[in-house]
Tab-separated table of C-alpha atoms in Angstrom:
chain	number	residue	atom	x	y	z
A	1	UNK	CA	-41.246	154.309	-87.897
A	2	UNK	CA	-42.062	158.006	-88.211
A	3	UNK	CA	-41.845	160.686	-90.937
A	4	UNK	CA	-37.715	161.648	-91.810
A	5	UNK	CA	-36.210	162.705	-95.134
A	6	UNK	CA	-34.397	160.169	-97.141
A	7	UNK	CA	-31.609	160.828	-100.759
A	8	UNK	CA	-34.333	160.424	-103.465
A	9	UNK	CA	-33.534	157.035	-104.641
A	10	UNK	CA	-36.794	156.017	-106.686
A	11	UNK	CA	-37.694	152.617	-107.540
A	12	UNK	CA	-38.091	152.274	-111.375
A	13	UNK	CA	-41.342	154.097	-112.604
A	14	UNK	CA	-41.923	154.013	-116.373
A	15	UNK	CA	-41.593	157.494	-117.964
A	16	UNK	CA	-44.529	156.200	-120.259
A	17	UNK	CA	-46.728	154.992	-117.463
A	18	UNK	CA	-50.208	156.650	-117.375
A	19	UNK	CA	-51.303	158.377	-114.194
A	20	UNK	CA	-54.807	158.929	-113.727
A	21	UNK	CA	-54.582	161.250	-110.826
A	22	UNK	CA	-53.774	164.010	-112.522
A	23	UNK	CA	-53.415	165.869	-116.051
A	24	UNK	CA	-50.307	164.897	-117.154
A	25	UNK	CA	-49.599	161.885	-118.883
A	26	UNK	CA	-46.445	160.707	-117.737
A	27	UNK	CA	-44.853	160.390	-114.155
A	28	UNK	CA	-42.676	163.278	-113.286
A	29	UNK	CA	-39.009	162.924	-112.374
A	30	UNK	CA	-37.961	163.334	-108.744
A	31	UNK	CA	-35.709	166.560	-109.699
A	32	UNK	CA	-35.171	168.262	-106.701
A	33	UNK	CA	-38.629	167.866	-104.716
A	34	UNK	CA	-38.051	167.502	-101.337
A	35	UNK	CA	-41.077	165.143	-100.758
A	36	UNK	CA	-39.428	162.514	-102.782
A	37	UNK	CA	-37.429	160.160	-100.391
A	38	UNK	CA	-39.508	160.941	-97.372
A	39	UNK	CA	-41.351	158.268	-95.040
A	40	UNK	CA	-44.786	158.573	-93.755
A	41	UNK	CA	-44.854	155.524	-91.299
A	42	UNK	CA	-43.819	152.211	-93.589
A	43	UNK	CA	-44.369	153.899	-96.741
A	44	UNK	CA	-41.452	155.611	-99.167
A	45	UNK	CA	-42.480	158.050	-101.603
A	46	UNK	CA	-40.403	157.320	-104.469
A	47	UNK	CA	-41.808	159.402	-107.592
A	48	UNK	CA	-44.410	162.347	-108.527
A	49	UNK	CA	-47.603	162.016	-110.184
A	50	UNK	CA	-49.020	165.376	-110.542
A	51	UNK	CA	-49.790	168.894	-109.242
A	52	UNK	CA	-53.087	170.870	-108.751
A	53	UNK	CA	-54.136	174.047	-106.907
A	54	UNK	CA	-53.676	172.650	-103.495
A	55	UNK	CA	-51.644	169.740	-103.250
A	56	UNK	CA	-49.435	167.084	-105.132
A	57	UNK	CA	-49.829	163.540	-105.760
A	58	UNK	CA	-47.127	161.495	-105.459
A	59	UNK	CA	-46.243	157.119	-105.378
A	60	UNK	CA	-45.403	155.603	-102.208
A	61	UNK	CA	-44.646	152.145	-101.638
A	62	UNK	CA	-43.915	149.620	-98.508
A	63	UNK	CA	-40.593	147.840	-99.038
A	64	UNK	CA	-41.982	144.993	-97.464
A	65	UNK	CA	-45.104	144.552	-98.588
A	66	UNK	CA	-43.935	145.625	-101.787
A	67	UNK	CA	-47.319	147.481	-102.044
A	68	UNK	CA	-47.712	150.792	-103.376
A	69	UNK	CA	-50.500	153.880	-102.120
A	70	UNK	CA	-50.863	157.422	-103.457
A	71	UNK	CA	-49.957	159.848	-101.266
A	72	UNK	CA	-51.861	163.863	-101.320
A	73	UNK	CA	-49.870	166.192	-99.583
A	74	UNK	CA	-51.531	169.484	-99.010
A	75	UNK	CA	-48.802	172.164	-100.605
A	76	UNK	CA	-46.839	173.966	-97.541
A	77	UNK	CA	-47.617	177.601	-98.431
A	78	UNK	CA	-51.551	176.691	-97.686
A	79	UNK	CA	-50.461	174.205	-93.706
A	80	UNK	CA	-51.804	178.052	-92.011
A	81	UNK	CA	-54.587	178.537	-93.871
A	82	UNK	CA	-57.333	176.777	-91.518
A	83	UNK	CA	-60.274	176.686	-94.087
A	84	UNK	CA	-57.495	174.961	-96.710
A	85	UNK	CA	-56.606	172.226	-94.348
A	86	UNK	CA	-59.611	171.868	-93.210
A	87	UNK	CA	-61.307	171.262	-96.329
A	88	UNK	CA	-58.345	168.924	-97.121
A	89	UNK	CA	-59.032	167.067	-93.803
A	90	UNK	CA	-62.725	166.957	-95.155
A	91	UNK	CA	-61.570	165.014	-97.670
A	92	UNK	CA	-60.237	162.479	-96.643
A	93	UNK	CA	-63.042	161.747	-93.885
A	94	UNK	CA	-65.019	161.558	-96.856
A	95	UNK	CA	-62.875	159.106	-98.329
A	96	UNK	CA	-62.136	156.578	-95.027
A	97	UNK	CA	-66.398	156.602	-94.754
A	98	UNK	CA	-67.665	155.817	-98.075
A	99	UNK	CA	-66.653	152.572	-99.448
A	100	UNK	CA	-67.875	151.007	-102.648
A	101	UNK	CA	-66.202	149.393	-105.556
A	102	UNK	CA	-66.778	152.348	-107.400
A	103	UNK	CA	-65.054	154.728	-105.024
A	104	UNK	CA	-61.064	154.963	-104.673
A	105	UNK	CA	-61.031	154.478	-100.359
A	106	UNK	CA	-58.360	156.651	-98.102
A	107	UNK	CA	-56.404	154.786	-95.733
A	108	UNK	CA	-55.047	156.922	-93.646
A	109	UNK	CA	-54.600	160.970	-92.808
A	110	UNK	CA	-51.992	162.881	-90.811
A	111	UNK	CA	-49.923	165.708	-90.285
A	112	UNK	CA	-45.872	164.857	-90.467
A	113	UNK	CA	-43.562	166.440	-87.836
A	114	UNK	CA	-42.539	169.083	-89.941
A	115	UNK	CA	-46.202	170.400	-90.589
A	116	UNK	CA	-46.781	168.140	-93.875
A	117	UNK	CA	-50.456	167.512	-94.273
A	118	UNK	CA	-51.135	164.060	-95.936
A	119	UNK	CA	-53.454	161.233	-96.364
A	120	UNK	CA	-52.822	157.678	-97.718
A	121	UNK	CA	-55.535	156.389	-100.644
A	122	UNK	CA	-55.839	153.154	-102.873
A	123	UNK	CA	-53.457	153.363	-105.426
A	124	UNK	CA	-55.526	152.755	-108.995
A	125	UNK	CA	-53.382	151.307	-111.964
A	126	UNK	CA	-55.515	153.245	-115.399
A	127	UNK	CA	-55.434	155.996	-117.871
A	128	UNK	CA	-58.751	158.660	-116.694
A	129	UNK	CA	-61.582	159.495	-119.141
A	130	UNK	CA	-59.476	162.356	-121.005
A	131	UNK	CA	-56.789	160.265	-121.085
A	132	UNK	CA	-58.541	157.391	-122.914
A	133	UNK	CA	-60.616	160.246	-125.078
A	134	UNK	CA	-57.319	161.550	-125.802
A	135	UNK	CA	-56.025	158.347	-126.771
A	136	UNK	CA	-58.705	156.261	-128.491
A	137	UNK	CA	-61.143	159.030	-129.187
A	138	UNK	CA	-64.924	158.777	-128.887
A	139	UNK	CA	-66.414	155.532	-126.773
A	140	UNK	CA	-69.140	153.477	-128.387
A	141	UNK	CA	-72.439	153.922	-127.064
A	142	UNK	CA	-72.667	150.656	-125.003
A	143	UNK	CA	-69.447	151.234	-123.606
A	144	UNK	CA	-69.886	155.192	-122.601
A	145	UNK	CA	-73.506	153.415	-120.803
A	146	UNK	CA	-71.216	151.014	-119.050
A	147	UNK	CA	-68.777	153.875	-117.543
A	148	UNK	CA	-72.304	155.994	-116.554
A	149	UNK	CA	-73.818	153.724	-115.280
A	150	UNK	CA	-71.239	152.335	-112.861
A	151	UNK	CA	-70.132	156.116	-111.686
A	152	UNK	CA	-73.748	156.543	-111.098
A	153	UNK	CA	-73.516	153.765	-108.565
A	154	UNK	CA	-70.479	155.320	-106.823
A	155	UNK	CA	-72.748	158.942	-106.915
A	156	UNK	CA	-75.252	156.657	-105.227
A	157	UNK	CA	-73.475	156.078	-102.729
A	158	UNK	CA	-72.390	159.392	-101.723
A	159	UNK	CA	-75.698	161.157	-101.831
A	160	UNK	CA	-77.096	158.450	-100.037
A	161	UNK	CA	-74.600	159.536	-97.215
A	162	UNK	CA	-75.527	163.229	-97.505
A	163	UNK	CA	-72.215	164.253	-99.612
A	164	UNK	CA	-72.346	165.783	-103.167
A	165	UNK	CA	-68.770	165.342	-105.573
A	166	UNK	CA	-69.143	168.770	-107.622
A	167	UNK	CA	-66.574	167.837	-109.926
A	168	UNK	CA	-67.467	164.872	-111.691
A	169	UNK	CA	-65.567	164.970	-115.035
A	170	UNK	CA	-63.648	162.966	-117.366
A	171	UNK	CA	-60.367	163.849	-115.497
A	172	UNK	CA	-61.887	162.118	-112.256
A	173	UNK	CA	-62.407	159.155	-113.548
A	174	UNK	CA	-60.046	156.402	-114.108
A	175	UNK	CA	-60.581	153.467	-115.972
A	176	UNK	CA	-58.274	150.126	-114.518
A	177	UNK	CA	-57.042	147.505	-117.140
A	178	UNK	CA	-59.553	145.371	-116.043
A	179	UNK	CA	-62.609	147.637	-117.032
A	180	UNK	CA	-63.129	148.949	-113.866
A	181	UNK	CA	-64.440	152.263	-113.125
A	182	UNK	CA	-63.415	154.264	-110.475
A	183	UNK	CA	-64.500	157.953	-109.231
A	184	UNK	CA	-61.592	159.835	-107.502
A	185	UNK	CA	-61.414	163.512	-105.856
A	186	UNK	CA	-63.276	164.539	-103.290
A	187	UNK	CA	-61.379	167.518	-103.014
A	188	UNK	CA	-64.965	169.683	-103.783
A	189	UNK	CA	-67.369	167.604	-101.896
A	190	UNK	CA	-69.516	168.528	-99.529
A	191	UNK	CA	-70.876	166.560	-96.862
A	192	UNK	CA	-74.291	167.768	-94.798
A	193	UNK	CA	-73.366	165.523	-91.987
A	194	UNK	CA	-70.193	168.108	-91.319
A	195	UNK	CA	-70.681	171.286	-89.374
A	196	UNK	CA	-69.480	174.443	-90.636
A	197	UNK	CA	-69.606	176.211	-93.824
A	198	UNK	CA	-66.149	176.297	-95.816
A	199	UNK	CA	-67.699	177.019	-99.072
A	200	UNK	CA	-69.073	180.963	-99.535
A	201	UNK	CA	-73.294	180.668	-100.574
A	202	UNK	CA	-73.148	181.681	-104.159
A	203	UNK	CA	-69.355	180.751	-104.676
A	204	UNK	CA	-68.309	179.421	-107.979
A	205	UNK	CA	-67.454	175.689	-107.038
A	206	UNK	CA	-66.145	173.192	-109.773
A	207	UNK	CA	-64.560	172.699	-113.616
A	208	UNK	CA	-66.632	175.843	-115.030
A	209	UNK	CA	-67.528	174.066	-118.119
A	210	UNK	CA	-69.111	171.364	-116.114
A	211	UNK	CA	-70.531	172.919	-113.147
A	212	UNK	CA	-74.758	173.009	-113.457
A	213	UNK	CA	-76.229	176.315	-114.085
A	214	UNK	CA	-77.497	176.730	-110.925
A	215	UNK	CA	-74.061	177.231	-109.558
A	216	UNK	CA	-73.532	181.162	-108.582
A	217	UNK	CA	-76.785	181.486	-108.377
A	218	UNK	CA	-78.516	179.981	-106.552
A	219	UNK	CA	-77.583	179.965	-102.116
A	220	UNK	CA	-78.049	176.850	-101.966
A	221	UNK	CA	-77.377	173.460	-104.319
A	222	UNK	CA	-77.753	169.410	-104.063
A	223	UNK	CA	-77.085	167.066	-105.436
A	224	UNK	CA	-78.839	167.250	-109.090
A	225	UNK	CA	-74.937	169.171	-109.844
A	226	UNK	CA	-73.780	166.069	-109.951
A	227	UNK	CA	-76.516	164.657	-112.590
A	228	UNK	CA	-75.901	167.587	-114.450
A	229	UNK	CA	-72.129	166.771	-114.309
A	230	UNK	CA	-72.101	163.129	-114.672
A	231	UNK	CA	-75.084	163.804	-118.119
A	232	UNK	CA	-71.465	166.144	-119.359
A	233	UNK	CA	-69.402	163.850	-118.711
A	234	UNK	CA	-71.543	160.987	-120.830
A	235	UNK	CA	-71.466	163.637	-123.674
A	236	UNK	CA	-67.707	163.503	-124.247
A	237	UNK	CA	-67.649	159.980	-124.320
A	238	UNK	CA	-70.297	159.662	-126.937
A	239	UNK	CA	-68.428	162.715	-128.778
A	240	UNK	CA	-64.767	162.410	-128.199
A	241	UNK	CA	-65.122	166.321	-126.922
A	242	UNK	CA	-64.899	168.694	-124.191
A	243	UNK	CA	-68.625	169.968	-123.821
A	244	UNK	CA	-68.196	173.781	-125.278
A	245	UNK	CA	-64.982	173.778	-126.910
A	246	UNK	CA	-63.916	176.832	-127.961
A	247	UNK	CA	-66.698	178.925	-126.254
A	248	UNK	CA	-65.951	181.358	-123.750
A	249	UNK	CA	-66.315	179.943	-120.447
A	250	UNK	CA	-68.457	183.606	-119.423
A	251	UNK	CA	-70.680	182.757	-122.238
A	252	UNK	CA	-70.857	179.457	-120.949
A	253	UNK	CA	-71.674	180.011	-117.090
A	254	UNK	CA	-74.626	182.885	-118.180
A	255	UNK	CA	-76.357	179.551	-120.862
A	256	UNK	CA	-75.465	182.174	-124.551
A	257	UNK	CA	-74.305	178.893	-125.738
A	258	UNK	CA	-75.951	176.125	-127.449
A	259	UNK	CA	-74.906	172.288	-126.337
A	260	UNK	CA	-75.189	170.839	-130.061
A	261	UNK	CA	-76.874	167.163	-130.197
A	262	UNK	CA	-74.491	164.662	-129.827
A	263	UNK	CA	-73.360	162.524	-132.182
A	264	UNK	CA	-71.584	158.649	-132.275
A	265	UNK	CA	-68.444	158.071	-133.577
A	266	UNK	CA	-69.752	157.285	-137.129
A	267	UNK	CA	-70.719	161.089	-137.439
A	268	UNK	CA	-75.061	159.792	-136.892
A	269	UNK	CA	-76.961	161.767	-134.367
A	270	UNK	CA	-78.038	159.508	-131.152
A	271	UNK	CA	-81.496	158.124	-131.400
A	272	UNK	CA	-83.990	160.102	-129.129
A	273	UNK	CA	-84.308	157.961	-126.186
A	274	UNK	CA	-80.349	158.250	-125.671
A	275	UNK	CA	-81.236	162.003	-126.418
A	276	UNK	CA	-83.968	162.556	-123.651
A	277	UNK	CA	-82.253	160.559	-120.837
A	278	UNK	CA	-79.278	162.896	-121.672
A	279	UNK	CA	-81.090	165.813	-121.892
A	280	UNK	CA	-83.238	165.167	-118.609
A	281	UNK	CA	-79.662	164.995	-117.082
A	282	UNK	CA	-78.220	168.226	-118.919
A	283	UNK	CA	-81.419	170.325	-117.885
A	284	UNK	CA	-80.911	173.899	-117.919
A	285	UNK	CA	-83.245	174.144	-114.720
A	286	UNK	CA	-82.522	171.763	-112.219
A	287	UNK	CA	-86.710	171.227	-111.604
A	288	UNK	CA	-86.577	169.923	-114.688
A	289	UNK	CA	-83.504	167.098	-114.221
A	290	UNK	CA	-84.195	164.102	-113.359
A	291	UNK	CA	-84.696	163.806	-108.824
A	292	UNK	CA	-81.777	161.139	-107.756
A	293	UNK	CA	-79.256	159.532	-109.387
A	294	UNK	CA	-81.280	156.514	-108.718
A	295	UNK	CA	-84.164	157.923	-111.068
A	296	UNK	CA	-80.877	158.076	-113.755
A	297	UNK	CA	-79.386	154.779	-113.107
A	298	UNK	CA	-82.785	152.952	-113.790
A	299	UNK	CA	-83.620	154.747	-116.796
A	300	UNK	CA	-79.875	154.283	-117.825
A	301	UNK	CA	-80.331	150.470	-116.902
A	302	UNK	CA	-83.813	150.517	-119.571
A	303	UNK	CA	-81.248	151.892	-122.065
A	304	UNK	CA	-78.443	149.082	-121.812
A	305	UNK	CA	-81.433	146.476	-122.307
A	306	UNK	CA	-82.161	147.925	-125.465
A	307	UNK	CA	-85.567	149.622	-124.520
A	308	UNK	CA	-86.892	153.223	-124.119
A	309	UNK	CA	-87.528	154.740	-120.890
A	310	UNK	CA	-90.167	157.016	-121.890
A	311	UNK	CA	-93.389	155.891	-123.213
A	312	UNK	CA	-93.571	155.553	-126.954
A	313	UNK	CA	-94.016	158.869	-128.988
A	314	UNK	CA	-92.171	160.784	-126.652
A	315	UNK	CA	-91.401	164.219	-128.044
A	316	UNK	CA	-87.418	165.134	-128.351
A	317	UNK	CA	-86.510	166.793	-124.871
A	318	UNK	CA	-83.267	168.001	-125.939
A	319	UNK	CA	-84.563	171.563	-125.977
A	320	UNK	CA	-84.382	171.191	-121.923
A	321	UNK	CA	-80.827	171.935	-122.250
A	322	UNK	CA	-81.386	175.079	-122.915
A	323	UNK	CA	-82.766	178.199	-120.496
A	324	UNK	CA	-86.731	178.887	-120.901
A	325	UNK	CA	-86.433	182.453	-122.543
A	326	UNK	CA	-83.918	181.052	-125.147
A	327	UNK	CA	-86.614	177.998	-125.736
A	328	UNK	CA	-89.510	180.561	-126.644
A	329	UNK	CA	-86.852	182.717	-129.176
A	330	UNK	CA	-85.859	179.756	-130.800
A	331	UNK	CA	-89.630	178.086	-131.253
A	332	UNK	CA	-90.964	181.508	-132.525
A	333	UNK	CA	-87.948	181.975	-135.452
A	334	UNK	CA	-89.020	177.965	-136.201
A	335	UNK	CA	-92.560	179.008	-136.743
A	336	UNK	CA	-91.403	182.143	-138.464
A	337	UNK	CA	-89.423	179.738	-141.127
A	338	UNK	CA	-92.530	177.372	-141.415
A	339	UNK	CA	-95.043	180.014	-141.856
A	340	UNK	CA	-92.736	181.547	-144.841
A	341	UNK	CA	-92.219	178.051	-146.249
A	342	UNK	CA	-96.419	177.713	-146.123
A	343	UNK	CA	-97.062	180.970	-147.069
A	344	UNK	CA	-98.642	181.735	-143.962
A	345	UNK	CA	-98.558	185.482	-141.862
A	346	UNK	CA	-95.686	185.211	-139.553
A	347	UNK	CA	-96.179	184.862	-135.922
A	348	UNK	CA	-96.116	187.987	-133.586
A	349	UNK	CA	-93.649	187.690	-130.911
A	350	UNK	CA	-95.122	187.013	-127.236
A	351	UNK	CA	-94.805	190.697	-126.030
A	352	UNK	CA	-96.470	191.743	-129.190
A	353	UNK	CA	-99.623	188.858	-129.452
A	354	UNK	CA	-101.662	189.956	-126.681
């Protein structure tokens, strides 16, 4: 059977059902969207999820499988813009290629015959990250590990076929009833194995406050923007926050703000071997991150035992969060406080010493 348009008649969708694809917490009413009652092949979409940039999200089912799929449509205003579809197409190669338990799969892609770009992915029964922060607040420490560690596998995977996310956040990440973890959205990614260039070098790409500093400026990034993403992500579920809230996001992007330390539920600052795998993830300079996600998942893996992954006596890294010329300002107005404390001369500044 091919694509025709149907009288919206939804199947029953709970108005307090979660949806993890997109921001909003509640399914949307059909209203008038012309999408709802349409058939792509055996499947009906019956109700609306959510709405981004690009495209919607919407709840298809087969009547006789009684199975249901999520169904992107690209929006129509962006069908003739080739680099838009293209990326969109992008997307869901990405998605048919990679499989892992960690990674929502795409089952099919298309165009309708009245232009309607689509593709078919696993539907995923869960509340997101923000959701859950939003509705049980801050994570315990072994659980927040637990939901690292297992999108680290699913980051694994990708890198290890050439493709970087470049939006890992809380929103992309749905939790199902049954604990499982599941990254969504590869609406960003990029894949090396694909010819052409749809993303401008230099080009702000991402959720600004968790895109890595190196975005914007540098012509080039890998895939240590997703460590750097993934370490942010890790920090609101040990916190119960968005990382920088209520900073401007300018003063975010050019590093004028300070991460603060994170702290557990209880209100008790992390010990420092939490501290330094999350810092080496959160480093200002990407040299100074940690290599692969592999390199994270071990050390993350030394953590859940109970261990530290740095040798013992390991100074307090978190300072790596921060860029180098805002390091040296802050060590020299520490010395400045412990020489007046001691009685000491105060230290010159570095321009001044020589």
């Amino acid at each position: 059977p091919g694509e025709r348009s149907c009288p919206p008649t939804p199947a029953p969708v709970s108005r307090d059902e979660l949806c993890p694809w997109a921001s909003v917490s509640q399914v949307l009413p059909p209203r008038s969207d012309p999408v709802i009652g349409r058939e792509i092949g055996p499947w009906r979409i019956h109700a609306k999820l959510g709405e981004g940039g690009m495209g919607a999200i919407y709840l298809a089912r087969h009547p006789q499988l009684r199975k249901e799929v999520v169904v992107k449509v690209l929006k129509p205003e962006l069908a003739d813009q080739p680099r838009r579809v293209e990326r969109f197409q992008r997307e869901a190669r990405l998605g048919a290629r990679l499989s892992h338990p960690n990674l929502v799969s795409v089952q099919d892609v298309g165009t309708t015959n009245c232009g309607l770009h689509y593709m078919i992915m696993e539907y995923v029964k869960g509340v997101n990250l923000h959701q859950r922060l939003q509705n049980h607040g801050p994570q315990t420490p072994v659980e927040s590990l637990r939901i690292v560690s297992e999108v680290a596998k699913a980051l694994i995977v990708l890198h290890g076929a050439g493709v970087f996310h470049r939006d890992v956040k809380t929103e992309n990440v749905v939790i199902t009833p049954a604990g499982e973890v599941k990254l969504i959205d590869f609406g960003l990614a990029k894949d090396l194995s694909e010819g052409g260039q749809l993303t401008l070098p230099g080009a702000l790409i991402g959720t600004p406050v968790y895109m890595a500093p190196e975005i914007g400026r540098v012509r080039q990034t890998d895939h240590r923007v997703d460590i750097y993403s993934l370490g942010l992500t890790w920090y609101c579920l040990l916190t119960g926050e968005r990382p920088f809230a209520g900073h401007d996001v300018h003063r975010v992007i050019l590093g004028k703000v300070r991460l603060p330390r994170p702290r557990a539920s209880g209100g008790d600052i992390l010990d420092v071997r939490t501290q330094n795998v999350l810092a080496r993830m959160l480093a200002w300079h990407r040299e100074e991150r940690y290599g692969t996600m592999e390199a994270v998942l071990a050390d993350l893996a030394v953590l859940a035992k109970g261990s530290s992954p740095q040798p013992v006596g390991t100074p307090d890294c978190w300072n790596l969060t921060r860029p180098k010329d805002r390091r040296h300002k802050k060590s020299v107005r520490v010395a400045k406080a412990e020489a007046v404390a001691e009685g000491k001369p105060r230290p010159k500044p570095r321009s001044a010493a020589k």
